[in-house]
PDB file of C-alpha atoms in Angstrom:
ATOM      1  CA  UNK A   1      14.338   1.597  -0.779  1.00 92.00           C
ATOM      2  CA  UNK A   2      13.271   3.507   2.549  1.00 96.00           C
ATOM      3  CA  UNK A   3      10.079   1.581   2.696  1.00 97.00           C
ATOM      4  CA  UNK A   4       8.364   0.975   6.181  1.00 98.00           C
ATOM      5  CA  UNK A   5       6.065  -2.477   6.383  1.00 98.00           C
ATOM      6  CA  UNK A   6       4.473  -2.101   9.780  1.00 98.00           C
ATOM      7  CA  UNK A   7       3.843  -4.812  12.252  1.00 98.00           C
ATOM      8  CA  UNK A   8       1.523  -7.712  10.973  1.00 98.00           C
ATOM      9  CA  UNK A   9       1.442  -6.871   7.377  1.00 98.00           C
ATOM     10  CA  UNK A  10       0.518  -9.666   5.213  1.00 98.00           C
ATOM     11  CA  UNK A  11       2.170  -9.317   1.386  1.00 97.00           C
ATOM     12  CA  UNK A  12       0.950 -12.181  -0.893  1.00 96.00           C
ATOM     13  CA  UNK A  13       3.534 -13.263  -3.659  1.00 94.00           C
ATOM     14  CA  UNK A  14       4.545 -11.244  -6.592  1.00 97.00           C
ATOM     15  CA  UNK A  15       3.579  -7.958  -5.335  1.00 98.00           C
ATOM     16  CA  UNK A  16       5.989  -5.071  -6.227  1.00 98.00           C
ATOM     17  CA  UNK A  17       6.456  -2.137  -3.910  1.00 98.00           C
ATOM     18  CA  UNK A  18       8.215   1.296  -5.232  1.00 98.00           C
ATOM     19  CA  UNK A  19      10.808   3.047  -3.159  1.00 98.00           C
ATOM     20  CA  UNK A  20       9.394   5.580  -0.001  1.00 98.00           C
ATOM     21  CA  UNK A  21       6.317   3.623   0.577  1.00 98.00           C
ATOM     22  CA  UNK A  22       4.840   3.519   4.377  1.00 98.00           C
ATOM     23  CA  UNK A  23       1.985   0.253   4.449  1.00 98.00           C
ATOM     24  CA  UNK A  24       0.647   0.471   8.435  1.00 98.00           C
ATOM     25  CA  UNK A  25      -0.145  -2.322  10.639  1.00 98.00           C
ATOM     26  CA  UNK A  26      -2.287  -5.369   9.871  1.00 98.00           C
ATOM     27  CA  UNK A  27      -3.161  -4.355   6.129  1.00 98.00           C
ATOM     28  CA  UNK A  28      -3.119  -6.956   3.550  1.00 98.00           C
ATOM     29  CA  UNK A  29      -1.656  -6.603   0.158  1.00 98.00           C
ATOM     30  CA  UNK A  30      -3.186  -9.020  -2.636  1.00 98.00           C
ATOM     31  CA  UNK A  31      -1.518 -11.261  -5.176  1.00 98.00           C
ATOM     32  CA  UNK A  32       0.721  -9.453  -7.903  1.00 98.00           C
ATOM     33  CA  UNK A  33      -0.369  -6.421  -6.729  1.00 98.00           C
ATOM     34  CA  UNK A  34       1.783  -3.219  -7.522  1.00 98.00           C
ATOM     35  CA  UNK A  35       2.268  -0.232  -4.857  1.00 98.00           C
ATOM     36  CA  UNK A  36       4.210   2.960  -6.652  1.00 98.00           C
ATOM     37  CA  UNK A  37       6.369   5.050  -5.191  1.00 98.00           C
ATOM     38  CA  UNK A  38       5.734   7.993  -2.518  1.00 97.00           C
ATOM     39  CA  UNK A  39       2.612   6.053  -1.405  1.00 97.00           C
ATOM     40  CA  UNK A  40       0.540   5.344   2.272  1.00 97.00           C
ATOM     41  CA  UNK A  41      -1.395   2.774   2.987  1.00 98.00           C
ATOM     42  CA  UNK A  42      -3.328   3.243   6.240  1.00 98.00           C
ATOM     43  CA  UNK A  43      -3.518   0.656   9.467  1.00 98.00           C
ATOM     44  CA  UNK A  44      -5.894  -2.492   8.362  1.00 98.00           C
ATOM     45  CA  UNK A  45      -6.183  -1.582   4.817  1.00 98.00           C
ATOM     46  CA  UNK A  46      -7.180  -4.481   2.157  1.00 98.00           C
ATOM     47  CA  UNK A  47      -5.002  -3.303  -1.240  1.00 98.00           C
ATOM     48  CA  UNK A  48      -6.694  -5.503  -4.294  1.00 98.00           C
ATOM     49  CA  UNK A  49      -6.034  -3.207  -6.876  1.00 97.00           C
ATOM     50  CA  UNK A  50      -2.544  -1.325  -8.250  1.00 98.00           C
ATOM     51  CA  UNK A  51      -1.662   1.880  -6.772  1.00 98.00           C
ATOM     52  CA  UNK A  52      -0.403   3.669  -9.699  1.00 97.00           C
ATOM     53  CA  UNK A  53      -0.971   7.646  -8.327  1.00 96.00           C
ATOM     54  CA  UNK A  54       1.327   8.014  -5.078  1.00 96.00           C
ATOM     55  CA  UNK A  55      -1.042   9.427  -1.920  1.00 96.00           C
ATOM     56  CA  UNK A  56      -2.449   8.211   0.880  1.00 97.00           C
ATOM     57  CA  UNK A  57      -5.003   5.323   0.802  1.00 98.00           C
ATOM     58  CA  UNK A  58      -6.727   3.639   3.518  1.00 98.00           C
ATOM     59  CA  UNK A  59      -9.860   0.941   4.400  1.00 97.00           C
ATOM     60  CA  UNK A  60     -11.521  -1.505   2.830  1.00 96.00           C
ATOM     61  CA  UNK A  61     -12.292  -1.236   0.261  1.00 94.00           C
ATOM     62  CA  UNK A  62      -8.656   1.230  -0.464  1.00 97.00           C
ATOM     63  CA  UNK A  63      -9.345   4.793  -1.019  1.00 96.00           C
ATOM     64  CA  UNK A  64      -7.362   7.923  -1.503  1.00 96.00           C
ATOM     65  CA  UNK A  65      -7.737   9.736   1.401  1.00 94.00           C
ATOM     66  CA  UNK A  66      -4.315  11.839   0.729  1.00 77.00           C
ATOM     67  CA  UNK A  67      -3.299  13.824  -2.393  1.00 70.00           C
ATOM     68  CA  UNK A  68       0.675  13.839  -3.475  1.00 63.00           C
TER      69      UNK A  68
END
Protein backbone atom coordinates (compact mmCIF):
# COMPACT_ATOMS: atom_id res chain seq x y z
CA UNK A 1 0.00 0.00 0.00
CA UNK A 2 0.99 3.73 -1.00
CA UNK A 3 4.02 2.50 -2.79
CA UNK A 4 5.47 4.60 -5.78
CA UNK A 5 7.50 2.37 -8.63
CA UNK A 6 8.90 5.09 -10.83
CA UNK A 7 9.19 5.01 -14.55
CA UNK A 8 11.37 2.08 -15.98
CA UNK A 9 11.74 0.05 -12.91
CA UNK A 10 12.60 -3.45 -13.53
CA UNK A 11 11.22 -5.98 -10.50
CA UNK A 12 12.38 -9.60 -11.12
CA UNK A 13 9.90 -12.35 -9.76
CA UNK A 14 9.22 -13.08 -6.20
CA UNK A 15 10.33 -9.91 -4.78
CA UNK A 16 8.19 -8.56 -1.86
CA UNK A 17 7.78 -4.86 -1.29
CA UNK A 18 6.35 -3.45 2.26
CA UNK A 19 3.76 -0.74 2.35
CA UNK A 20 5.15 3.29 1.88
CA UNK A 21 8.04 2.36 -0.22
CA UNK A 22 9.27 5.04 -3.04
CA UNK A 23 11.88 2.83 -5.71
CA UNK A 24 12.97 5.87 -8.41
CA UNK A 25 13.43 5.54 -12.02
CA UNK A 26 15.40 2.88 -13.89
CA UNK A 27 16.57 0.87 -10.67
CA UNK A 28 16.51 -2.79 -10.78
CA UNK A 29 15.29 -5.01 -8.06
CA UNK A 30 16.82 -8.70 -8.03
CA UNK A 31 15.17 -12.08 -7.75
CA UNK A 32 13.23 -12.81 -4.37
CA UNK A 33 14.46 -9.87 -3.09
CA UNK A 34 12.59 -8.24 -0.03
CA UNK A 35 12.15 -4.25 0.35
CA UNK A 36 10.55 -3.35 4.06
CA UNK A 37 8.45 -0.84 4.77
CA UNK A 38 9.12 3.12 5.00
CA UNK A 39 12.02 2.58 2.55
CA UNK A 40 13.81 4.76 -0.68
CA UNK A 41 15.51 3.50 -3.21
CA UNK A 42 17.26 6.18 -5.28
CA UNK A 43 17.07 6.74 -9.38
CA UNK A 44 19.29 3.76 -11.12
CA UNK A 45 19.86 1.82 -8.05
CA UNK A 46 20.82 -2.11 -8.42
CA UNK A 47 18.94 -3.76 -5.03
CA UNK A 48 20.67 -7.49 -4.69
CA UNK A 49 20.33 -7.78 -1.19
CA UNK A 50 17.07 -7.47 1.43
CA UNK A 51 16.32 -4.19 2.81
CA UNK A 52 15.38 -5.08 6.23
CA UNK A 53 16.14 -1.35 8.11
CA UNK A 54 13.67 1.27 6.36
CA UNK A 55 15.93 4.53 4.99
CA UNK A 56 17.07 5.72 2.06
CA UNK A 57 19.42 3.66 -0.21
CA UNK A 58 20.85 4.47 -3.45
CA UNK A 59 23.72 3.24 -6.29
CA UNK A 60 25.30 0.42 -7.14
CA UNK A 61 26.25 -1.27 -5.25
CA UNK A 62 22.85 -0.08 -2.64
CA UNK A 63 23.82 1.97 0.25
CA UNK A 64 22.09 3.78 3.03
CA UNK A 65 22.41 7.13 2.31
CA UNK A 66 19.19 8.10 4.61
CA UNK A 67 18.51 7.20 8.28
CA UNK A 68 14.63 6.44 9.40
Amino acid sequence: DFCHISTGVMVNGNVTIGDNVFIGSQSVVANGISICSDSIIGAGSLIRKDIDIAGGYAGNPLKPILKP
